[in-house]
């Protein structure tokens, strides 16, 4: 992974200060990334939450735990594991209820195998978005429960994962540096995390940072924002059994991916219930915005966070070893306006490295489990 660039990313949201509970599980290694290909979010203490306009302060403890899962698309579905154990201001979304399952609507996409993991296969396809006109790679992982005949009529929650760096032609959540699939499979077996359908799209169509699309419809550029907010959810519903409505839909990303997860959740609260921006940034700075300041501001999480329009739950993290990142994230958190609810986690000694993103996986999955609906059947 590339070394970190000058365009540093960090994340945070404001509300009432509180302590996150849950121990971080250590996992692995690799530093990384230009503009956000690696970041640190590790174990230890240092969490606080805020909703609305009060500033967040570092408290102690970490969010989350671990879970199971994997496989290729199938026609059976899994059951619903218990919610995770991370403290948060909002109560968990109920995981039961009638009329909550959406069966695949079709047409079925053509998938190829990207690689095998200890928790099952990661698949890949190219999605030509009918609404956006954008064509890009999308990787998919299904938890083991999905293909269990016992759950043939069960809908599953969906977690979309955005990578650090430019993410043109790759997504770092699909390789062994960030083994989120194995962790989710283990945690789901323990009843600590939902078995999530994981969707891992590219974020750019060119590796040149001067052509960064920032998960938005920049005038005159490919409509990657529409591709992410419209075409990808439609693609998921066409191919897999999901939970109706937004309660089972979450976003997570590290560094550059953190920007995308925060922005898309704030812009589309009708589609997404929760987001975890890990060590991100919030001010759009792609050169492609030149001459389009009004559009740039409309796509700025730094401004969207204070508008009070998004009933969304977020967990924003910052590495405790980087004063700039902490300041950036905390300033962003302090701007948050209700009904937005944001929790802040500060990783003690954390740096902007992929190895530290990895350490955050168990806790972030448990936090998402607490704040999203789990598998449901009618």
mmCIF file of C-alpha atoms in Angstrom:
data_model
loop_
_atom_site.group_PDB
_atom_site.id
_atom_site.type_symbol
_atom_site.label_atom_id
_atom_site.label_comp_id
_atom_site.label_asym_id
_atom_site.label_seq_id
_atom_site.Cartn_x
_atom_site.Cartn_y
_atom_site.Cartn_z
ATOM 1 C CA UNK A 1 0.000 0.000 0.000
ATOM 2 C CA UNK A 2 1.166 3.513 -0.728
ATOM 3 C CA UNK A 3 2.644 5.826 1.884
ATOM 4 C CA UNK A 4 0.347 8.406 3.337
ATOM 5 C CA UNK A 5 0.079 11.577 1.291
ATOM 6 C CA UNK A 6 -0.209 15.167 2.410
ATOM 7 C CA UNK A 7 -3.965 14.966 2.054
ATOM 8 C CA UNK A 8 -4.473 13.554 5.516
ATOM 9 C CA UNK A 9 -7.845 12.247 6.619
ATOM 10 C CA UNK A 10 -9.441 12.139 10.062
ATOM 11 C CA UNK A 11 -13.038 11.876 11.324
ATOM 12 C CA UNK A 12 -15.381 12.964 14.153
ATOM 13 C CA UNK A 13 -18.923 14.054 15.058
ATOM 14 C CA UNK A 14 -20.435 15.916 17.937
ATOM 15 C CA UNK A 15 -23.129 15.165 20.516
ATOM 16 C CA UNK A 16 -23.110 14.215 24.207
ATOM 17 C CA UNK A 17 -19.895 12.896 25.610
ATOM 18 C CA UNK A 18 -19.975 9.283 26.711
ATOM 19 C CA UNK A 19 -17.830 6.193 26.922
ATOM 20 C CA UNK A 20 -17.816 3.416 24.351
ATOM 21 C CA UNK A 21 -17.547 -0.052 25.747
ATOM 22 C CA UNK A 22 -15.847 -3.101 24.228
ATOM 23 C CA UNK A 23 -12.340 -4.318 23.961
ATOM 24 C CA UNK A 24 -10.461 -4.058 20.712
ATOM 25 C CA UNK A 25 -9.255 -7.306 19.309
ATOM 26 C CA UNK A 26 -5.818 -7.095 17.771
ATOM 27 C CA UNK A 27 -5.451 -8.330 14.256
ATOM 28 C CA UNK A 28 -2.777 -7.423 11.957
ATOM 29 C CA UNK A 29 -0.482 -5.488 9.885
ATOM 30 C CA UNK A 30 0.598 -3.319 7.037
ATOM 31 C CA UNK A 31 0.970 0.347 6.888
ATOM 32 C CA UNK A 32 -0.307 2.211 4.062
ATOM 33 C CA UNK A 33 -1.685 4.527 1.946
ATOM 34 C CA UNK A 34 -1.623 7.602 -0.017
ATOM 35 C CA UNK A 35 -4.499 9.861 0.855
ATOM 36 C CA UNK A 36 -5.953 7.219 3.028
ATOM 37 C CA UNK A 37 -4.921 3.697 2.213
ATOM 38 C CA UNK A 38 -3.846 3.002 5.763
ATOM 39 C CA UNK A 39 -5.037 4.245 9.072
ATOM 40 C CA UNK A 40 -4.915 3.339 12.719
ATOM 41 C CA UNK A 41 -7.786 2.489 14.887
ATOM 42 C CA UNK A 42 -6.669 0.126 17.557
ATOM 43 C CA UNK A 43 -7.388 -1.276 20.934
ATOM 44 C CA UNK A 44 -7.309 0.437 24.192
ATOM 45 C CA UNK A 45 -9.150 3.353 25.725
ATOM 46 C CA UNK A 46 -10.285 6.642 24.331
ATOM 47 C CA UNK A 47 -13.880 7.081 23.305
ATOM 48 C CA UNK A 48 -16.541 9.717 23.521
ATOM 49 C CA UNK A 49 -19.860 10.428 21.864
ATOM 50 C CA UNK A 50 -21.755 13.485 20.831
ATOM 51 C CA UNK A 51 -25.161 14.229 19.320
ATOM 52 C CA UNK A 52 -25.892 17.684 18.178
ATOM 53 C CA UNK A 53 -23.507 20.454 18.988
ATOM 54 C CA UNK A 54 -21.484 19.626 22.086
ATOM 55 C CA UNK A 55 -17.826 18.839 21.552
ATOM 56 C CA UNK A 56 -16.643 15.264 22.031
ATOM 57 C CA UNK A 57 -13.814 14.459 24.365
ATOM 58 C CA UNK A 58 -11.687 11.354 24.561
ATOM 59 C CA UNK A 59 -12.971 8.971 27.178
ATOM 60 C CA UNK A 60 -11.938 5.385 27.565
ATOM 61 C CA UNK A 61 -12.586 2.022 26.002
ATOM 62 C CA UNK A 62 -13.274 0.839 22.486
ATOM 63 C CA UNK A 63 -16.301 -0.234 20.460
ATOM 64 C CA UNK A 64 -17.239 -3.687 19.123
ATOM 65 C CA UNK A 65 -16.409 -7.429 18.725
ATOM 66 C CA UNK A 66 -16.081 -10.198 15.994
ATOM 67 C CA UNK A 67 -18.141 -12.431 13.614
ATOM 68 C CA UNK A 68 -18.347 -15.179 10.875
ATOM 69 C CA UNK A 69 -19.106 -15.643 7.290
ATOM 70 C CA UNK A 70 -18.659 -16.118 3.534
ATOM 71 C CA UNK A 71 -19.759 -17.734 0.284
ATOM 72 C CA UNK A 72 -20.991 -17.116 -3.210
ATOM 73 C CA UNK A 73 -24.504 -16.042 -4.116
ATOM 74 C CA UNK A 74 -27.033 -18.694 -3.320
ATOM 75 C CA UNK A 75 -30.697 -19.237 -2.721
ATOM 76 C CA UNK A 76 -30.703 -20.040 0.957
ATOM 77 C CA UNK A 77 -30.305 -17.623 3.829
ATOM 78 C CA UNK A 78 -28.998 -17.445 7.389
ATOM 79 C CA UNK A 79 -30.465 -16.788 10.782
ATOM 80 C CA UNK A 80 -30.066 -13.764 12.981
ATOM 81 C CA UNK A 81 -27.286 -13.592 15.577
ATOM 82 C CA UNK A 82 -27.460 -11.534 18.737
ATOM 83 C CA UNK A 83 -26.500 -7.888 18.736
ATOM 84 C CA UNK A 84 -23.041 -6.798 19.758
ATOM 85 C CA UNK A 85 -21.962 -5.276 23.019
ATOM 86 C CA UNK A 86 -20.769 -1.753 22.459
ATOM 87 C CA UNK A 87 -22.249 1.112 24.405
ATOM 88 C CA UNK A 88 -23.916 3.762 22.285
ATOM 89 C CA UNK A 89 -26.388 6.554 22.826
ATOM 90 C CA UNK A 90 -29.103 4.955 20.731
ATOM 91 C CA UNK A 91 -30.769 1.604 21.356
ATOM 92 C CA UNK A 92 -30.221 -1.265 18.891
ATOM 93 C CA UNK A 93 -32.568 -1.439 15.944
ATOM 94 C CA UNK A 94 -35.024 -4.311 16.482
ATOM 95 C CA UNK A 95 -34.005 -7.358 14.460
ATOM 96 C CA UNK A 96 -37.432 -8.901 14.183
ATOM 97 C CA UNK A 97 -40.662 -8.013 12.488
ATOM 98 C CA UNK A 98 -43.032 -9.133 9.772
ATOM 99 C CA UNK A 99 -42.847 -7.978 6.192
ATOM 100 C CA UNK A 100 -39.188 -7.091 6.581
ATOM 101 C CA UNK A 101 -37.615 -9.397 3.996
ATOM 102 C CA UNK A 102 -36.979 -8.417 0.403
ATOM 103 C CA UNK A 103 -36.337 -11.396 -1.854
ATOM 104 C CA UNK A 104 -34.041 -10.900 -4.882
ATOM 105 C CA UNK A 105 -35.808 -9.004 -7.622
ATOM 106 C CA UNK A 106 -33.385 -9.897 -10.438
ATOM 107 C CA UNK A 107 -31.856 -9.852 -12.913
ATOM 108 C CA UNK A 108 -29.009 -11.972 -11.588
ATOM 109 C CA UNK A 109 -25.508 -10.631 -12.159
ATOM 110 C CA UNK A 110 -22.653 -12.768 -13.438
ATOM 111 C CA UNK A 111 -20.108 -13.327 -10.656
ATOM 112 C CA UNK A 112 -16.579 -14.649 -10.783
ATOM 113 C CA UNK A 113 -14.434 -15.779 -7.881
ATOM 114 C CA UNK A 114 -11.985 -13.140 -6.673
ATOM 115 C CA UNK A 115 -10.391 -15.238 -3.938
ATOM 116 C CA UNK A 116 -11.090 -17.726 -1.164
ATOM 117 C CA UNK A 117 -10.947 -16.752 2.492
ATOM 118 C CA UNK A 118 -11.158 -18.856 5.637
ATOM 119 C CA UNK A 119 -14.741 -17.611 5.844
ATOM 120 C CA UNK A 120 -15.727 -18.330 2.275
ATOM 121 C CA UNK A 121 -15.400 -16.952 -1.204
ATOM 122 C CA UNK A 122 -15.203 -13.311 -2.226
ATOM 123 C CA UNK A 123 -16.918 -12.800 -5.565
ATOM 124 C CA UNK A 124 -16.484 -10.049 -8.113
ATOM 125 C CA UNK A 125 -18.547 -8.590 -10.930
ATOM 126 C CA UNK A 126 -18.605 -5.476 -13.054
ATOM 127 C CA UNK A 127 -21.655 -3.335 -12.445
ATOM 128 C CA UNK A 128 -22.847 -1.172 -15.317
ATOM 129 C CA UNK A 129 -25.115 1.247 -13.493
ATOM 130 C CA UNK A 130 -28.304 2.025 -15.425
ATOM 131 C CA UNK A 131 -28.946 5.233 -13.475
ATOM 132 C CA UNK A 132 -25.408 6.589 -13.427
ATOM 133 C CA UNK A 133 -23.939 5.241 -16.642
ATOM 134 C CA UNK A 134 -20.856 4.273 -14.599
ATOM 135 C CA UNK A 135 -19.282 0.845 -14.963
ATOM 136 C CA UNK A 136 -17.027 -0.386 -12.162
ATOM 137 C CA UNK A 137 -15.930 -3.436 -10.215
ATOM 138 C CA UNK A 138 -17.852 -4.597 -7.169
ATOM 139 C CA UNK A 139 -16.728 -7.363 -4.806
ATOM 140 C CA UNK A 140 -19.260 -9.309 -2.724
ATOM 141 C CA UNK A 141 -18.970 -11.600 0.276
ATOM 142 C CA UNK A 142 -21.879 -13.603 1.677
ATOM 143 C CA UNK A 143 -21.785 -14.928 5.235
ATOM 144 C CA UNK A 144 -21.902 -18.726 5.617
ATOM 145 C CA UNK A 145 -25.435 -18.468 6.960
ATOM 146 C CA UNK A 146 -26.689 -17.039 3.701
ATOM 147 C CA UNK A 147 -26.535 -20.396 1.902
ATOM 148 C CA UNK A 148 -27.821 -22.435 4.824
ATOM 149 C CA UNK A 149 -31.188 -23.952 3.770
ATOM 150 C CA UNK A 150 -32.591 -23.083 7.202
ATOM 151 C CA UNK A 151 -32.493 -19.434 6.195
ATOM 152 C CA UNK A 152 -33.820 -19.654 2.665
ATOM 153 C CA UNK A 153 -36.421 -16.996 3.441
ATOM 154 C CA UNK A 154 -34.280 -14.772 5.644
ATOM 155 C CA UNK A 155 -33.101 -11.317 4.628
ATOM 156 C CA UNK A 156 -29.640 -10.106 5.659
ATOM 157 C CA UNK A 157 -28.197 -6.700 6.596
ATOM 158 C CA UNK A 158 -25.863 -5.076 4.094
ATOM 159 C CA UNK A 159 -22.531 -3.428 4.877
ATOM 160 C CA UNK A 160 -20.805 -1.467 2.110
ATOM 161 C CA UNK A 161 -17.066 -1.013 2.623
ATOM 162 C CA UNK A 162 -14.956 1.762 1.100
ATOM 163 C CA UNK A 163 -11.183 1.571 0.839
ATOM 164 C CA UNK A 164 -8.412 4.014 1.572
ATOM 165 C CA UNK A 165 -6.379 5.543 -1.240
ATOM 166 C CA UNK A 166 -7.737 6.100 -4.732
ATOM 167 C CA UNK A 167 -9.406 2.670 -4.873
ATOM 168 C CA UNK A 168 -9.429 2.547 -8.662
ATOM 169 C CA UNK A 169 -9.616 -1.108 -9.697
ATOM 170 C CA UNK A 170 -9.138 -2.408 -6.147
ATOM 171 C CA UNK A 171 -10.736 -2.398 -2.712
ATOM 172 C CA UNK A 172 -8.488 -3.116 0.277
ATOM 173 C CA UNK A 173 -11.318 -4.761 2.237
ATOM 174 C CA UNK A 174 -11.057 -7.694 -0.166
ATOM 175 C CA UNK A 175 -7.488 -8.733 0.700
ATOM 176 C CA UNK A 176 -5.872 -10.356 3.725
ATOM 177 C CA UNK A 177 -4.623 -7.074 5.159
ATOM 178 C CA UNK A 178 -8.141 -6.323 6.371
ATOM 179 C CA UNK A 179 -9.703 -9.756 7.093
ATOM 180 C CA UNK A 180 -13.122 -8.403 7.961
ATOM 181 C CA UNK A 181 -14.894 -11.425 6.465
ATOM 182 C CA UNK A 182 -13.178 -13.907 8.784
ATOM 183 C CA UNK A 183 -13.740 -11.673 11.790
ATOM 184 C CA UNK A 184 -17.429 -11.276 10.986
ATOM 185 C CA UNK A 185 -17.820 -15.029 10.566
ATOM 186 C CA UNK A 186 -16.233 -15.682 13.980
ATOM 187 C CA UNK A 187 -18.268 -12.996 15.740
ATOM 188 C CA UNK A 188 -21.528 -14.165 14.196
ATOM 189 C CA UNK A 189 -20.872 -17.677 15.510
ATOM 190 C CA UNK A 190 -20.468 -16.170 18.953
ATOM 191 C CA UNK A 191 -23.653 -14.140 18.599
ATOM 192 C CA UNK A 192 -21.690 -10.895 18.836
ATOM 193 C CA UNK A 193 -22.199 -9.587 15.313
ATOM 194 C CA UNK A 194 -24.695 -9.862 12.504
ATOM 195 C CA UNK A 195 -23.711 -11.967 9.514
ATOM 196 C CA UNK A 196 -23.452 -9.096 7.036
ATOM 197 C CA UNK A 197 -23.616 -9.209 3.271
ATOM 198 C CA UNK A 198 -20.479 -7.228 2.427
ATOM 199 C CA UNK A 199 -20.336 -5.063 -0.695
ATOM 200 C CA UNK A 200 -16.934 -3.645 -1.682
ATOM 201 C CA UNK A 201 -16.979 -1.320 -4.719
ATOM 202 C CA UNK A 202 -14.240 0.717 -6.342
ATOM 203 C CA UNK A 203 -14.363 4.448 -5.603
ATOM 204 C CA UNK A 204 -12.593 5.895 -8.631
ATOM 205 C CA UNK A 205 -12.109 5.066 -12.280
ATOM 206 C CA UNK A 206 -8.578 6.494 -12.526
ATOM 207 C CA UNK A 207 -5.603 5.983 -10.202
ATOM 208 C CA UNK A 208 -4.554 9.631 -10.600
ATOM 209 C CA UNK A 209 -5.533 11.588 -7.468
ATOM 210 C CA UNK A 210 -6.013 14.682 -9.609
ATOM 211 C CA UNK A 211 -9.054 12.839 -10.995
ATOM 212 C CA UNK A 212 -10.525 11.852 -7.625
ATOM 213 C CA UNK A 213 -14.325 11.683 -7.868
ATOM 214 C CA UNK A 214 -14.869 11.808 -4.084
ATOM 215 C CA UNK A 215 -17.937 9.548 -4.254
ATOM 216 C CA UNK A 216 -19.909 12.411 -5.822
ATOM 217 C CA UNK A 217 -21.482 13.533 -9.083
ATOM 218 C CA UNK A 218 -18.965 16.228 -9.959
ATOM 219 C CA UNK A 219 -20.256 18.229 -12.941
ATOM 220 C CA UNK A 220 -18.796 16.955 -16.187
ATOM 221 C CA UNK A 221 -17.443 13.773 -14.566
ATOM 222 C CA UNK A 222 -18.735 10.182 -14.292
ATOM 223 C CA UNK A 223 -21.668 10.062 -11.865
ATOM 224 C CA UNK A 224 -19.964 7.886 -9.273
ATOM 225 C CA UNK A 225 -22.165 9.329 -6.504
ATOM 226 C CA UNK A 226 -25.304 8.054 -8.234
ATOM 227 C CA UNK A 227 -23.574 4.739 -8.905
ATOM 228 C CA UNK A 228 -22.856 4.347 -5.178
ATOM 229 C CA UNK A 229 -26.141 5.643 -3.771
ATOM 230 C CA UNK A 230 -28.548 4.264 -6.387
ATOM 231 C CA UNK A 231 -27.073 1.615 -8.650
ATOM 232 C CA UNK A 232 -25.212 -0.393 -6.008
ATOM 233 C CA UNK A 233 -28.180 -0.728 -3.607
ATOM 234 C CA UNK A 234 -30.396 -1.675 -6.571
ATOM 235 C CA UNK A 235 -27.802 -4.271 -7.610
ATOM 236 C CA UNK A 236 -27.715 -5.743 -4.108
ATOM 237 C CA UNK A 237 -31.496 -5.991 -3.888
ATOM 238 C CA UNK A 238 -31.633 -7.567 -7.335
ATOM 239 C CA UNK A 239 -29.233 -10.337 -6.371
ATOM 240 C CA UNK A 240 -29.595 -11.042 -2.658
ATOM 241 C CA UNK A 241 -32.114 -11.434 0.154
ATOM 242 C CA UNK A 242 -32.005 -8.242 2.175
ATOM 243 C CA UNK A 243 -33.827 -6.413 4.958
ATOM 244 C CA UNK A 244 -36.467 -4.003 3.682
ATOM 245 C CA UNK A 245 -35.957 -0.327 4.301
ATOM 246 C CA UNK A 246 -32.805 1.388 5.514
ATOM 247 C CA UNK A 247 -32.509 -0.183 8.976
ATOM 248 C CA UNK A 248 -30.310 -3.021 7.751
ATOM 249 C CA UNK A 249 -28.009 -0.872 5.592
ATOM 250 C CA UNK A 250 -24.670 0.445 6.841
ATOM 251 C CA UNK A 251 -21.496 2.023 5.476
ATOM 252 C CA UNK A 252 -17.896 1.887 6.652
ATOM 253 C CA UNK A 253 -14.636 3.167 5.229
ATOM 254 C CA UNK A 254 -11.096 4.027 6.230
ATOM 255 C CA UNK A 255 -9.302 7.248 5.346
ATOM 256 C CA UNK A 256 -10.587 8.247 1.896
ATOM 257 C CA UNK A 257 -13.260 5.590 2.380
ATOM 258 C CA UNK A 258 -14.231 7.329 5.627
ATOM 259 C CA UNK A 259 -15.034 10.484 3.658
ATOM 260 C CA UNK A 260 -17.264 8.440 1.354
ATOM 261 C CA UNK A 261 -19.108 6.631 4.148
ATOM 262 C CA UNK A 262 -19.780 9.869 6.047
ATOM 263 C CA UNK A 263 -20.854 11.812 2.947
ATOM 264 C CA UNK A 264 -23.169 9.157 1.544
ATOM 265 C CA UNK A 265 -24.865 8.532 4.892
ATOM 266 C CA UNK A 266 -25.443 12.258 5.438
ATOM 267 C CA UNK A 267 -26.756 12.756 1.905
ATOM 268 C CA UNK A 268 -28.951 9.651 1.861
ATOM 269 C CA UNK A 269 -30.404 9.007 5.319
ATOM 270 C CA UNK A 270 -33.389 7.416 3.590
ATOM 271 C CA UNK A 271 -31.094 4.637 2.363
ATOM 272 C CA UNK A 272 -28.549 4.164 5.162
ATOM 273 C CA UNK A 273 -29.046 3.945 8.922
ATOM 274 C CA UNK A 274 -25.468 3.905 10.226
ATOM 275 C CA UNK A 275 -21.909 4.660 9.161
ATOM 276 C CA UNK A 276 -18.401 4.221 10.538
ATOM 277 C CA UNK A 277 -15.874 6.714 9.097
ATOM 278 C CA UNK A 278 -12.446 5.510 10.285
ATOM 279 C CA UNK A 279 -9.704 8.169 10.461
ATOM 280 C CA UNK A 280 -11.222 10.245 7.690
ATOM 281 C CA UNK A 281 -11.380 13.765 6.267
ATOM 282 C CA UNK A 282 -14.486 15.828 5.553
ATOM 283 C CA UNK A 283 -13.699 18.646 3.168
ATOM 284 C CA UNK A 284 -13.885 17.786 -0.570
ATOM 285 C CA UNK A 285 -10.599 18.801 -2.165
ATOM 286 C CA UNK A 286 -10.447 17.126 -5.572
ATOM 287 C CA UNK A 287 -9.123 19.426 -8.333
ATOM 288 C CA UNK A 288 -12.188 18.406 -10.352
ATOM 289 C CA UNK A 289 -14.368 20.674 -8.200
ATOM 290 C CA UNK A 290 -12.696 23.762 -9.658
ATOM 291 C CA UNK A 291 -15.373 26.100 -10.984
ATOM 292 C CA UNK A 292 -18.147 24.231 -9.155
ATOM 293 C CA UNK A 293 -17.999 25.594 -5.625
ATOM 294 C CA UNK A 294 -21.739 25.337 -4.991
ATOM 295 C CA UNK A 295 -21.698 21.666 -5.972
ATOM 296 C CA UNK A 296 -18.583 21.066 -3.890
ATOM 297 C CA UNK A 297 -20.259 22.506 -0.810
ATOM 298 C CA UNK A 298 -23.350 20.377 -1.412
ATOM 299 C CA UNK A 299 -21.085 17.330 -1.215
ATOM 300 C CA UNK A 300 -19.096 18.407 1.822
ATOM 301 C CA UNK A 301 -19.510 16.302 5.007
ATOM 302 C CA UNK A 302 -17.992 19.277 6.814
ATOM 303 C CA UNK A 303 -21.145 21.253 5.979
ATOM 304 C CA UNK A 304 -23.679 18.424 5.846
ATOM 305 C CA UNK A 305 -22.892 17.375 9.415
ATOM 306 C CA UNK A 306 -24.296 20.633 10.799
ATOM 307 C CA UNK A 307 -27.501 20.807 8.753
ATOM 308 C CA UNK A 308 -29.635 18.690 11.092
ATOM 309 C CA UNK A 309 -31.249 16.767 8.242
ATOM 310 C CA UNK A 310 -29.866 13.237 8.685
ATOM 311 C CA UNK A 311 -31.309 10.827 11.238
ATOM 312 C CA UNK A 312 -28.206 8.660 11.063
ATOM 313 C CA UNK A 313 -25.928 7.039 13.647
ATOM 314 C CA UNK A 314 -22.167 7.275 13.250
ATOM 315 C CA UNK A 315 -19.010 6.096 14.940
ATOM 316 C CA UNK A 316 -16.062 8.312 13.967
ATOM 317 C CA UNK A 317 -12.491 7.427 14.875
ATOM 318 C CA UNK A 318 -9.122 9.152 15.078
ATOM 319 C CA UNK A 319 -5.619 7.890 15.832
ATOM 320 C CA UNK A 320 -4.333 9.064 19.188
ATOM 321 C CA UNK A 321 -0.772 9.380 17.908
ATOM 322 C CA UNK A 322 -1.694 12.016 15.367
ATOM 323 C CA UNK A 323 -2.577 15.410 16.830
ATOM 324 C CA UNK A 324 -3.664 16.804 13.463
ATOM 325 C CA UNK A 325 -6.079 13.955 12.858
ATOM 326 C CA UNK A 326 -7.572 14.187 16.344
ATOM 327 C CA UNK A 327 -8.090 17.933 16.007
ATOM 328 C CA UNK A 328 -9.699 17.520 12.592
ATOM 329 C CA UNK A 329 -12.091 14.793 13.676
ATOM 330 C CA UNK A 330 -13.051 16.483 16.935
ATOM 331 C CA UNK A 331 -13.782 19.749 15.164
ATOM 332 C CA UNK A 332 -16.071 17.892 12.786
ATOM 333 C CA UNK A 333 -17.809 16.063 15.586
ATOM 334 C CA UNK A 334 -18.477 19.293 17.409
ATOM 335 C CA UNK A 335 -20.520 20.529 14.428
ATOM 336 C CA UNK A 336 -22.983 17.619 14.444
ATOM 337 C CA UNK A 337 -26.636 18.628 14.737
ATOM 338 C CA UNK A 338 -29.571 16.398 15.776
ATOM 339 C CA UNK A 339 -31.103 14.105 14.736
ATOM 340 C CA UNK A 340 -27.599 12.946 13.763
ATOM 341 C CA UNK A 341 -25.940 10.912 16.523
ATOM 342 C CA UNK A 342 -22.178 10.458 16.471
ATOM 343 C CA UNK A 343 -19.854 8.563 18.752
ATOM 344 C CA UNK A 344 -16.149 9.334 18.830
ATOM 345 C CA UNK A 345 -13.422 6.775 19.393
ATOM 346 C CA UNK A 346 -9.803 7.767 19.804
ATOM 347 C CA UNK A 347 -7.331 4.927 19.484
ATOM 348 C CA UNK A 348 -4.532 5.271 22.016
ATOM 349 C CA UNK A 349 -1.268 5.485 20.104
ATOM 350 C CA UNK A 350 -3.112 4.974 16.855
ATOM 351 C CA UNK A 351 -1.563 6.030 13.570
ATOM 352 C CA UNK A 352 -2.926 6.352 10.054
ATOM 353 C CA UNK A 353 -1.997 2.773 9.124
ATOM 354 C CA UNK A 354 -3.758 -0.251 7.656
ATOM 355 C CA UNK A 355 -2.433 -2.323 10.541
ATOM 356 C CA UNK A 356 -4.449 -0.178 12.902
ATOM 357 C CA UNK A 357 -7.556 -0.228 10.736
ATOM 358 C CA UNK A 358 -7.332 -3.976 11.125
ATOM 359 C CA UNK A 359 -7.385 -3.735 14.894
ATOM 360 C CA UNK A 360 -10.645 -1.809 14.729
ATOM 361 C CA UNK A 361 -12.539 -4.482 12.794
ATOM 362 C CA UNK A 362 -14.044 -6.449 15.728
ATOM 363 C CA UNK A 363 -15.253 -3.348 17.512
ATOM 364 C CA UNK A 364 -16.670 -1.649 14.460
ATOM 365 C CA UNK A 365 -18.606 -4.791 13.503
ATOM 366 C CA UNK A 366 -20.103 -4.973 16.985
ATOM 367 C CA UNK A 367 -20.993 -1.296 16.891
ATOM 368 C CA UNK A 368 -22.707 -1.754 13.529
ATOM 369 C CA UNK A 369 -24.546 -4.776 14.899
ATOM 370 C CA UNK A 370 -25.869 -2.669 17.762
ATOM 371 C CA UNK A 371 -27.064 0.058 15.414
ATOM 372 C CA UNK A 372 -28.416 -1.923 12.463
ATOM 373 C CA UNK A 373 -31.186 -4.462 12.106
ATOM 374 C CA UNK A 374 -30.019 -8.060 11.896
ATOM 375 C CA UNK A 375 -31.201 -10.924 9.692
ATOM 376 C CA UNK A 376 -34.985 -11.070 9.510
ATOM 377 C CA UNK A 377 -37.579 -13.514 8.305
ATOM 378 C CA UNK A 378 -41.325 -13.119 7.787
#
